Amino acid sequence: MSNNYFVVLIFFVTVFISFIFLSSSSADKVEREFNKEYEASSFDFPIGKPNAEGYYNAQEFGENNHLGDDWNGISGGNTDYSDSIFSIANGFVTYAKDIKGGWGNVIRIKHLYKGKFYESLYAHCSNMFVNEGDWIKKGYHIGNIGDCNGMYFAHLHFEIRDSLEMPIGGGYSENNIGYLNPLNFIKNNRNFDN
């Protein structure tokens, strides 16, 4: 009985160590393979670049358990329909699809910044001008503001996550682990020289 217990224990310890080794080596590999030319050095706003001029944050992060910010044009209604959306920083497009429902066209961009990965998510786009696998620079025109085929007044639902490859989610949740306050993150990581 004790020999079987010892064998099972060794097996699980070996699996656990292998898992840790593979996880860290694959994370190291991703960082090594991230194109250094596209590392982020700072962040700007995704609309009214670089300072969100002409827009306001209609529903902030945390309000009603909102997991992002909803950016609207200051004139209201659908006046911002088809306005330009820009990449907040250099990065790699990991996702650009129409997923229908309450999301519509969604773009996800991975950013390497000061040795850590972040993801920006842009939803309800009327158009997308990037494809999965594109390397892009800060300020690149990635899409246009939409209304999710008339489901809402036109606006940009915008998220920043510090946990990669999370599911799209529902946009609202009491559990905001892995999500950052976009407005605060951008304000704290600006570089006005670029």
Short mmCIF file of C-alpha atoms in Angstrom, two decimals:
data_model
loop_
_atom_site.label_atom_id
_atom_site.label_comp_id
_atom_site.label_asym_id
_atom_site.label_seq_id
_atom_site.Cartn_x
_atom_site.Cartn_y
_atom_site.Cartn_z
CA MET A 1 0.00 0.00 0.00
CA SER A 2 2.74 2.47 0.90
CA ASN A 3 4.67 1.63 -2.31
CA ASN A 4 1.58 2.43 -4.40
CA TYR A 5 1.10 5.68 -2.50
CA PHE A 6 4.74 6.62 -3.11
CA VAL A 7 4.46 5.84 -6.86
CA VAL A 8 1.29 7.94 -7.17
CA LEU A 9 2.91 10.79 -5.26
CA ILE A 10 5.99 10.73 -7.52
CA PHE A 11 3.74 10.68 -10.59
CA PHE A 12 1.78 13.77 -9.48
CA VAL A 13 4.91 15.66 -8.45
CA THR A 14 6.46 14.90 -11.86
CA VAL A 15 3.32 16.06 -13.70
CA PHE A 16 3.16 19.23 -11.60
CA ILE A 17 6.84 20.10 -12.23
CA SER A 18 6.43 19.39 -15.96
CA PHE A 19 3.38 21.62 -16.09
CA ILE A 20 5.24 24.49 -14.39
CA PHE A 21 8.25 24.04 -16.65
CA LEU A 22 6.14 23.95 -19.83
CA SER A 23 4.04 26.93 -18.73
CA SER A 24 7.03 29.11 -17.98
CA SER A 25 8.93 28.02 -21.07
CA SER A 26 5.94 28.72 -23.34
CA ALA A 27 5.47 32.15 -21.70
CA ASP A 28 9.19 32.83 -22.22
CA LYS A 29 8.84 31.69 -25.84
CA VAL A 30 5.93 34.10 -26.45
CA GLU A 31 7.94 36.97 -25.01
CA ARG A 32 11.03 36.00 -27.04
CA GLU A 33 8.92 35.80 -30.21
CA PHE A 34 7.15 39.14 -29.63
CA ASN A 35 8.50 41.52 -32.27
CA LYS A 36 10.63 43.99 -30.30
CA GLU A 37 9.85 46.74 -32.83
CA TYR A 38 6.23 46.55 -31.68
CA GLU A 39 6.71 46.71 -27.91
CA ALA A 40 4.53 49.41 -26.38
CA SER A 41 6.25 52.45 -24.92
CA SER A 42 3.09 54.34 -23.90
CA PHE A 43 -0.69 54.41 -24.38
CA ASP A 44 -3.18 56.86 -25.91
CA PHE A 45 -6.97 56.87 -26.02
CA PRO A 46 -8.71 54.77 -28.69
CA ILE A 47 -10.84 57.67 -29.99
CA GLY A 48 -10.16 61.36 -30.60
CA LYS A 49 -6.47 60.52 -30.62
CA PRO A 50 -4.44 61.01 -28.62
CA ASN A 51 -6.54 62.62 -25.85
CA ALA A 52 -10.16 61.51 -26.52
CA GLU A 53 -10.99 65.03 -27.69
CA GLY A 54 -14.65 65.24 -28.69
CA TYR A 55 -15.67 62.16 -26.67
CA TYR A 56 -16.84 61.33 -23.17
CA ASN A 57 -16.89 58.18 -21.09
CA ALA A 58 -20.64 57.42 -20.98
CA GLN A 59 -20.38 54.31 -18.81
CA GLU A 60 -17.21 53.92 -16.81
CA PHE A 61 -15.45 50.80 -15.63
CA GLY A 62 -17.18 49.38 -12.55
CA GLU A 63 -20.43 51.31 -13.06
CA ASN A 64 -23.22 48.67 -12.94
CA ASN A 65 -20.43 46.03 -12.91
CA HIS A 66 -19.24 47.24 -16.33
CA LEU A 67 -15.91 45.66 -17.34
CA GLY A 68 -14.80 48.45 -19.65
CA ASP A 69 -15.53 52.03 -20.71
CA ASP A 70 -18.18 53.10 -23.24
CA TRP A 71 -16.92 56.03 -25.32
CA ASN A 72 -19.46 58.30 -27.04
CA GLY A 73 -19.18 61.44 -29.13
CA ILE A 74 -20.10 64.57 -27.20
CA SER A 75 -22.94 65.39 -29.65
CA GLY A 76 -24.82 62.28 -28.54
CA GLY A 77 -27.06 59.80 -30.35
CA ASN A 78 -25.45 58.24 -33.39
CA THR A 79 -23.40 61.31 -34.32
CA ASP A 80 -20.20 59.33 -33.69
CA TYR A 81 -21.26 56.42 -35.93
CA SER A 82 -18.31 55.46 -38.17
CA ASP A 83 -15.82 57.68 -36.30
CA SER A 84 -12.29 56.28 -36.25
CA ILE A 85 -10.98 53.87 -33.61
CA PHE A 86 -7.22 53.75 -33.05
CA SER A 87 -4.86 51.25 -31.45
CA ILE A 88 -3.95 52.52 -27.99
CA ALA A 89 -0.36 51.24 -28.34
CA ASN A 90 1.95 49.13 -30.48
CA GLY A 91 0.94 45.50 -30.52
CA PHE A 92 -0.22 42.33 -32.22
CA VAL A 93 -3.81 41.72 -33.38
CA THR A 94 -4.94 38.41 -31.86
CA TYR A 95 -8.61 38.62 -32.80
CA ALA A 96 -10.75 40.44 -35.38
CA LYS A 97 -14.17 38.85 -35.88
CA ASP A 98 -17.87 39.55 -36.05
CA ILE A 99 -19.26 37.49 -33.19
CA LYS A 100 -22.81 38.80 -33.63
CA GLY A 101 -25.15 39.19 -30.66
CA GLY A 102 -24.48 42.12 -28.37
CA TRP A 103 -20.81 42.35 -29.38
CA GLY A 104 -20.74 42.64 -33.18
CA ASN A 105 -17.26 43.23 -34.61
CA VAL A 106 -14.57 42.78 -31.95
CA ILE A 107 -10.83 43.49 -32.15
CA ARG A 108 -8.34 42.27 -29.54
CA ILE A 109 -4.73 43.50 -29.47
CA LYS A 110 -1.90 42.10 -27.35
CA HIS A 111 0.61 44.64 -26.01
CA LEU A 112 4.00 43.96 -24.42
CA TYR A 113 4.74 46.85 -22.05
CA LYS A 114 7.59 47.00 -19.54
CA GLY A 115 7.96 43.20 -19.64
CA LYS A 116 4.27 42.47 -19.05
CA PHE A 117 1.47 41.57 -21.45
CA TYR A 118 -1.83 43.45 -21.66
CA GLU A 119 -4.77 43.17 -24.01
CA SER A 120 -7.01 45.90 -25.37
CA LEU A 121 -10.48 45.01 -26.66
CA TYR A 122 -12.60 47.17 -28.99
CA ALA A 123 -16.24 46.15 -29.54
CA HIS A 124 -19.31 47.11 -31.62
CA CYS A 125 -17.10 48.25 -34.54
CA SER A 126 -18.96 49.10 -37.78
CA ASN A 127 -15.80 48.26 -39.77
CA MET A 128 -12.49 46.56 -39.01
CA PHE A 129 -9.29 47.45 -40.86
CA VAL A 130 -7.01 44.87 -39.25
CA ASN A 131 -6.71 41.10 -39.42
CA GLU A 132 -5.57 38.52 -36.91
CA GLY A 133 -1.78 38.33 -37.10
CA ASP A 134 -1.20 42.01 -37.98
CA TRP A 135 1.54 43.95 -36.17
CA ILE A 136 0.41 47.52 -35.65
CA LYS A 137 1.70 50.77 -34.21
CA LYS A 138 0.08 53.10 -31.67
CA GLY A 139 -2.49 55.33 -33.34
CA TYR A 140 -3.14 52.96 -36.25
CA HIS A 141 -6.72 53.23 -37.59
CA ILE A 142 -8.07 49.76 -36.70
CA GLY A 143 -11.81 50.27 -37.23
CA ASN A 144 -14.83 52.53 -36.86
CA ILE A 145 -17.41 53.07 -34.14
CA GLY A 146 -20.62 51.12 -34.68
CA ASP A 147 -24.00 50.42 -33.15
CA CYS A 148 -23.96 46.61 -33.29
CA ASN A 149 -26.47 46.54 -36.18
CA GLY A 150 -28.80 49.00 -34.46
CA MET A 151 -28.84 47.32 -31.03
CA TYR A 152 -27.44 50.45 -29.31
CA PHE A 153 -26.67 54.06 -29.99
CA ALA A 154 -23.23 54.15 -31.60
CA HIS A 155 -20.36 53.88 -29.12
CA LEU A 156 -17.08 52.08 -28.52
CA HIS A 157 -17.04 49.46 -25.76
CA PHE A 158 -13.38 49.38 -24.72
CA GLU A 159 -11.60 47.09 -22.25
CA ILE A 160 -8.05 46.57 -21.00
CA ARG A 161 -7.12 43.24 -19.50
CA ASP A 162 -3.96 42.09 -17.74
CA SER A 163 -4.87 38.44 -18.22
CA LEU A 164 -4.52 37.21 -21.79
CA GLU A 165 -6.76 34.82 -23.69
CA MET A 166 -9.75 35.24 -21.41
CA PRO A 167 -13.09 34.55 -23.10
CA ILE A 168 -14.89 37.53 -24.62
CA GLY A 169 -17.29 37.47 -21.67
CA GLY A 170 -20.46 39.47 -21.26
CA GLY A 171 -19.15 42.98 -20.72
CA TYR A 172 -20.60 43.05 -17.20
CA SER A 173 -19.70 41.01 -14.14
CA GLU A 174 -19.26 41.36 -10.40
CA ASN A 175 -15.98 39.48 -10.88
CA ASN A 176 -13.53 41.88 -12.53
CA ILE A 177 -10.36 39.81 -12.01
CA GLY A 178 -8.17 40.20 -15.10
CA TYR A 179 -9.77 43.53 -16.09
CA LEU A 180 -8.22 46.97 -15.54
CA ASN A 181 -9.85 50.38 -15.37
CA PRO A 182 -9.09 51.59 -18.92
CA LEU A 183 -9.27 55.31 -18.18
CA ASN A 184 -6.90 55.05 -15.21
CA PHE A 185 -4.52 52.70 -17.03
CA ILE A 186 -4.15 55.05 -20.00
CA LYS A 187 -3.81 58.16 -17.83
CA ASN A 188 -1.06 56.45 -15.81
CA ASN A 189 0.86 55.23 -18.88
CA ARG A 190 0.91 58.25 -21.19
CA ASN A 191 3.97 59.68 -22.90
CA PHE A 192 3.26 63.10 -24.32
CA ASP A 193 6.52 63.18 -26.29
CA ASN A 194 5.27 60.53 -28.78
#
